[in-house]
Amino acid sequence: MKVIVCENYDEMSAKAFEVMKELLDAKKDAVLGLATGSSPVGLYKEMIQYHKDGYSYKDIKSYNLDEYVGIDRKDPQSYYTFMYENLFKDIDIDLNNTHVPYGSTEADCKAYEDALSEVSIDLQVLGIGQNGHIGFNEPGTPFETLTHIVDLTENTREANARFFDNDINKVPTQAISMGIGTIMKSKKVLLVANGENKADAVKAEDRKSTRLNSSHLYISYAVFCLK
Ligand code: GLP
């Protein structure tokens, strides 16, 4: 895993976009894996600017990592709404080509995994939770896990309460998430981690990537912002 350490959020976003741009320029019909959270928002702004500068996303496909269970797609707190507001509405991607998992059952998980098995993600963007969660895979989730329903930990719900009026009781208790096994099928993985409080999590992923790279591709680049 190549770790690119940056001084500030803007530099982190620009570096992450360099990785993304290389793919976008090489493959007009690339398949992107996308993530929510505050860390990739600057990358998405760069992607929007690239569209304003003339790039067309009309043949690009996207697949998101995760979604809360029990929240309507149109709810302001849904990850679908997050993606729409922070990226999709400002680029010319065909909304039929965007995919965000949805549902609460085994069949919903299988349907998402089946859809993913028909494509090959060229670049998966990841954020990381302070405790090291990837998507909604908590540390210790077996690496072979595919899309599944997760019971969110207290720690993750507390961390995400900032998006729910700082009220942990409003944070859903479950999510549907790609598993690490799903993510590891991607051709490349770009981890975007913002803030000093993510340093330990990034270091742990670096160790894991080194260990796993002998047989699998895991995280290819981590763009980490110190502040
Ligand atoms: C949520 C998402 C994760 C994301 C994490 C960190 O829990 N499910 O995919 O990585 O938040 O978000 P942030 O970048 O805002 O710290």
CSV table of C-alpha atoms and ligand atoms in Angstrom, one decimal:
chain,number,residue,atom,x,y,z
A,1,MET,CA,0.0,0.0,0.0
A,2,LYS,CA,1.4,3.4,-1.0
A,3,VAL,CA,0.8,5.9,1.7
A,4,ILE,CA,0.6,9.5,0.6
A,5,VAL,CA,0.7,11.9,3.6
A,6,CYS,CA,-0.7,15.3,3.1
A,7,GLU,CA,-0.7,18.5,5.1
A,8,ASN,CA,-4.3,19.5,4.7
A,9,TYR,CA,-7.7,18.4,3.4
A,10,ASP,CA,-7.4,20.2,0.1
A,11,GLU,CA,-4.1,18.6,-0.7
A,12,MET,CA,-5.5,15.2,0.3
A,13,SER,CA,-8.4,15.6,-2.0
A,14,ALA,CA,-6.2,16.8,-4.9
A,15,LYS,CA,-3.9,13.7,-4.5
A,16,ALA,CA,-6.8,11.4,-4.3
A,17,PHE,CA,-8.2,12.9,-7.5
A,18,GLU,CA,-4.8,12.3,-9.2
A,19,VAL,CA,-5.4,8.6,-8.7
A,20,MET,CA,-9.0,8.9,-9.8
A,21,LYS,CA,-8.2,11.1,-12.9
A,22,GLU,CA,-5.7,8.6,-14.2
A,23,LEU,CA,-8.5,6.0,-14.4
A,24,LEU,CA,-11.2,8.4,-15.7
A,25,ASP,CA,-8.8,9.5,-18.6
A,26,ALA,CA,-7.8,5.9,-19.4
A,27,LYS,CA,-11.3,4.4,-19.3
A,28,LYS,CA,-14.4,6.4,-20.2
A,29,ASP,CA,-16.7,3.5,-19.0
A,30,ALA,CA,-14.8,2.8,-15.7
A,31,VAL,CA,-16.6,1.2,-12.8
A,32,LEU,CA,-16.2,3.1,-9.6
A,33,GLY,CA,-16.7,1.9,-6.1
A,34,LEU,CA,-17.8,4.9,-4.0
A,35,ALA,CA,-17.9,5.7,-0.3
A,36,THR,CA,-19.7,8.2,2.0
A,37,GLY,CA,-18.3,10.2,4.9
A,38,SER,CA,-16.6,13.5,5.2
A,39,SER,CA,-13.2,12.3,3.9
A,40,PRO,CA,-14.1,11.7,0.2
A,41,VAL,CA,-16.2,14.9,-0.2
A,42,GLY,CA,-13.2,16.9,-1.4
A,43,LEU,CA,-12.4,14.2,-3.9
A,44,TYR,CA,-16.0,14.4,-5.2
A,45,LYS,CA,-15.7,18.2,-5.5
A,46,GLU,CA,-12.6,17.7,-7.7
A,47,MET,CA,-14.6,15.1,-9.8
A,48,ILE,CA,-17.4,17.7,-10.2
A,49,GLN,CA,-14.9,20.4,-11.2
A,50,TYR,CA,-13.5,17.9,-13.8
A,51,HIS,CA,-17.0,17.6,-15.3
A,52,LYS,CA,-17.3,21.4,-15.4
A,53,ASP,CA,-14.0,21.4,-17.3
A,54,GLY,CA,-15.6,19.1,-19.9
A,55,TYR,CA,-15.2,15.5,-18.7
A,56,SER,CA,-18.3,13.4,-19.2
A,57,TYR,CA,-19.3,10.6,-16.8
A,58,LYS,CA,-22.1,9.4,-19.0
A,59,ASP,CA,-20.6,5.9,-19.4
A,60,ILE,CA,-19.3,5.6,-15.9
A,61,LYS,CA,-20.9,3.1,-13.5
A,62,SER,CA,-20.8,3.4,-9.7
A,63,TYR,CA,-21.4,1.0,-6.8
A,64,ASN,CA,-21.5,2.3,-3.2
A,65,LEU,CA,-20.2,0.5,-0.2
A,66,ASP,CA,-23.0,0.7,2.2
A,67,GLU,CA,-26.4,2.1,3.4
A,68,TYR,CA,-28.3,2.3,6.6
A,69,VAL,CA,-31.1,-0.2,7.2
A,70,GLY,CA,-34.6,1.3,7.8
A,71,ILE,CA,-34.0,4.7,6.3
A,72,ASP,CA,-35.8,5.6,3.1
A,73,ARG,CA,-33.7,6.4,0.0
A,74,LYS,CA,-35.1,9.9,0.0
A,75,ASP,CA,-34.4,10.5,3.7
A,76,PRO,CA,-31.8,13.3,4.0
A,77,GLN,CA,-29.6,11.0,6.1
A,78,SER,CA,-29.6,8.1,3.6
A,79,TYR,CA,-26.3,7.4,1.9
A,80,TYR,CA,-28.2,7.5,-1.4
A,81,THR,CA,-29.1,11.2,-0.6
A,82,PHE,CA,-25.5,11.8,0.4
A,83,MET,CA,-24.2,10.6,-2.9
A,84,TYR,CA,-26.8,12.5,-4.9
A,85,GLU,CA,-26.1,15.7,-3.1
A,86,ASN,CA,-22.3,15.5,-3.0
A,87,LEU,CA,-21.6,14.0,-6.4
A,88,PHE,CA,-24.4,12.7,-8.7
A,89,LYS,CA,-26.5,15.8,-9.1
A,90,ASP,CA,-23.5,17.8,-10.3
A,91,ILE,CA,-22.1,15.5,-12.9
A,92,ASP,CA,-23.7,13.9,-15.9
A,93,ILE,CA,-23.6,10.3,-14.7
A,94,ASP,CA,-26.7,8.3,-15.7
A,95,LEU,CA,-28.5,7.7,-12.4
A,96,ASN,CA,-29.5,4.3,-13.7
A,97,ASN,CA,-25.8,3.5,-13.7
A,98,THR,CA,-25.4,4.4,-10.0
A,99,HIS,CA,-26.0,1.7,-7.4
A,100,VAL,CA,-26.3,2.0,-3.6
A,101,PRO,CA,-27.2,-1.1,-1.7
A,102,TYR,CA,-30.6,-1.2,-0.1
A,103,GLY,CA,-32.6,-3.5,2.1
A,104,SER,CA,-32.4,-5.6,5.2
A,105,THR,CA,-32.6,-9.2,4.1
A,106,GLU,CA,-30.3,-12.0,2.9
A,107,ALA,CA,-32.0,-11.7,-0.5
A,108,ASP,CA,-31.2,-7.9,-0.7
A,109,CYS,CA,-27.5,-8.7,0.1
A,110,LYS,CA,-27.4,-11.4,-2.5
A,111,ALA,CA,-29.0,-9.2,-5.1
A,112,TYR,CA,-26.3,-6.5,-4.6
A,113,GLU,CA,-23.5,-9.1,-4.7
A,114,ASP,CA,-25.0,-10.6,-7.9
A,115,ALA,CA,-25.1,-7.2,-9.5
A,116,LEU,CA,-21.5,-6.6,-8.5
A,117,SER,CA,-20.4,-10.0,-9.9
A,118,GLU,CA,-21.5,-8.7,-13.4
A,119,VAL,CA,-18.9,-5.9,-13.3
A,120,SER,CA,-15.4,-5.4,-12.1
A,121,ILE,CA,-14.7,-2.4,-10.0
A,122,ASP,CA,-11.7,-0.5,-11.4
A,123,LEU,CA,-11.2,1.7,-8.4
A,124,GLN,CA,-12.9,1.4,-5.0
A,125,VAL,CA,-12.8,4.6,-2.9
A,126,LEU,CA,-12.8,3.9,0.9
A,127,GLY,CA,-13.0,6.0,4.0
A,128,ILE,CA,-12.1,4.6,7.4
A,129,GLY,CA,-13.7,4.9,10.8
A,130,GLN,CA,-11.6,5.9,13.7
A,131,ASN,CA,-11.9,2.4,15.1
A,132,GLY,CA,-10.8,1.0,11.6
A,133,HIS,CA,-14.2,0.2,10.2
A,134,ILE,CA,-14.3,0.0,6.4
A,135,GLY,CA,-17.7,0.6,4.9
A,136,PHE,CA,-19.5,-0.8,7.9
A,137,ASN,CA,-17.2,-3.8,8.4
A,138,GLU,CA,-16.0,-3.5,12.0
A,139,PRO,CA,-12.5,-4.6,12.8
A,140,GLY,CA,-12.4,-8.4,13.0
A,141,THR,CA,-14.9,-9.0,10.3
A,142,PRO,CA,-13.6,-12.1,8.3
A,143,PHE,CA,-11.9,-11.0,5.1
A,144,GLU,CA,-14.0,-13.3,2.9
A,145,THR,CA,-17.3,-11.7,4.0
A,146,LEU,CA,-19.5,-10.5,1.1
A,147,THR,CA,-22.4,-8.0,1.2
A,148,HIS,CA,-24.1,-8.5,4.5
A,149,ILE,CA,-26.3,-7.0,7.2
A,150,VAL,CA,-24.3,-5.5,10.0
A,151,ASP,CA,-25.3,-4.7,13.6
A,152,LEU,CA,-23.6,-1.4,14.1
A,153,THR,CA,-21.4,-1.1,17.2
A,154,GLU,CA,-22.0,1.6,19.9
A,155,ASN,CA,-18.7,3.2,18.9
A,156,THR,CA,-19.7,3.5,15.2
A,157,ARG,CA,-23.2,4.8,16.1
A,158,GLU,CA,-21.7,7.4,18.4
A,159,ALA,CA,-19.2,8.5,15.7
A,160,ASN,CA,-22.1,8.9,13.2
A,161,ALA,CA,-24.4,10.6,15.7
A,162,ARG,CA,-22.9,13.9,14.3
A,163,PHE,CA,-25.2,13.4,11.3
A,164,PHE,CA,-28.3,12.7,13.4
A,165,ASP,CA,-28.6,15.9,15.6
A,166,ASN,CA,-25.9,14.4,17.8
A,167,ASP,CA,-28.5,12.0,19.1
A,168,ILE,CA,-27.3,8.4,19.1
A,169,ASN,CA,-30.8,7.2,19.5
A,170,LYS,CA,-31.6,8.5,16.0
A,171,VAL,CA,-28.7,6.5,14.4
A,172,PRO,CA,-29.9,3.3,12.8
A,173,THR,CA,-28.8,0.1,14.5
A,174,GLN,CA,-28.1,-1.8,11.3
A,175,ALA,CA,-26.6,-1.3,7.9
A,176,ILE,CA,-26.2,-3.2,4.6
A,177,SER,CA,-22.5,-3.2,3.6
A,178,MET,CA,-20.2,-4.7,1.0
A,179,GLY,CA,-17.9,-7.1,2.9
A,180,ILE,CA,-14.1,-7.0,2.8
A,181,GLY,CA,-14.3,-10.0,0.4
A,182,THR,CA,-16.4,-7.9,-2.0
A,183,ILE,CA,-14.0,-4.9,-1.7
A,184,MET,CA,-11.0,-7.2,-2.3
A,185,LYS,CA,-12.3,-8.1,-5.8
A,186,SER,CA,-11.7,-4.5,-6.9
A,187,LYS,CA,-8.8,-3.9,-9.2
A,188,LYS,CA,-7.5,-1.0,-7.1
A,189,VAL,CA,-8.5,0.4,-3.7
A,190,LEU,CA,-8.0,4.1,-2.7
A,191,LEU,CA,-8.3,4.8,1.0
A,192,VAL,CA,-9.0,8.5,1.9
A,193,ALA,CA,-8.4,9.2,5.5
A,194,ASN,CA,-8.8,12.7,7.0
A,195,GLY,CA,-7.4,13.7,10.4
A,196,GLU,CA,-4.9,12.7,13.0
A,197,ASN,CA,-7.5,10.5,14.8
A,198,LYS,CA,-7.3,8.2,11.8
A,199,ALA,CA,-3.5,7.6,12.0
A,200,ASP,CA,-3.7,4.4,14.0
A,201,ALA,CA,-6.4,3.0,11.7
A,202,VAL,CA,-4.3,3.8,8.6
A,203,LYS,CA,-1.2,2.2,10.1
A,204,ALA,CA,-3.3,-1.0,10.9
A,205,GLU,CA,-4.6,-1.1,7.3
A,206,ASP,CA,-1.0,-0.7,6.1
A,207,ARG,CA,0.1,-3.7,8.1
A,208,LYS,CA,-2.9,-5.7,6.9
A,209,SER,CA,-2.3,-4.8,3.2
A,210,THR,CA,1.3,-5.9,3.4
A,211,ARG,CA,0.2,-9.2,4.8
A,212,LEU,CA,-2.6,-9.7,2.3
A,213,ASN,CA,-0.9,-8.5,-0.8
A,214,SER,CA,1.0,-11.8,-1.2
A,215,SER,CA,-2.2,-13.4,-2.3
A,216,HIS,CA,-4.8,-10.6,-2.8
A,217,LEU,CA,-4.9,-7.0,-3.8
A,218,TYR,CA,-6.3,-5.0,-0.9
A,219,ILE,CA,-5.6,-1.3,-0.4
A,220,SER,CA,-3.4,0.1,-3.2
A,221,TYR,CA,-3.1,3.7,-2.1
A,222,ALA,CA,-3.9,5.5,1.1
A,223,VAL,CA,-4.1,9.3,1.0
A,224,PHE,CA,-3.9,10.5,4.6
A,225,CYS,CA,-4.2,14.0,5.9
A,226,LEU,CA,-2.4,14.8,9.1
A,227,LYS,CA,-4.7,17.5,10.4
B,1,GLP,C1,-19.3,5.9,8.0
B,1,GLP,C2,-19.2,5.2,6.7
B,1,GLP,C3,-17.8,4.8,6.4
B,1,GLP,C4,-16.8,6.0,6.5
B,1,GLP,C5,-16.9,6.5,8.0
B,1,GLP,C6,-15.9,7.6,8.2
B,1,GLP,O1,-19.3,5.1,9.1
B,1,GLP,N1,-20.0,4.0,6.7
B,1,GLP,O2,-17.7,4.2,5.1
B,1,GLP,O3,-15.5,5.6,6.2
B,1,GLP,O4,-18.2,6.9,8.2
B,1,GLP,O5,-16.4,8.8,7.8
B,1,GLP,P1,-15.6,10.2,7.9
B,1,GLP,O6,-14.8,10.2,6.6
B,1,GLP,O7,-16.7,11.2,7.9
B,1,GLP,O8,-14.8,10.2,9.1
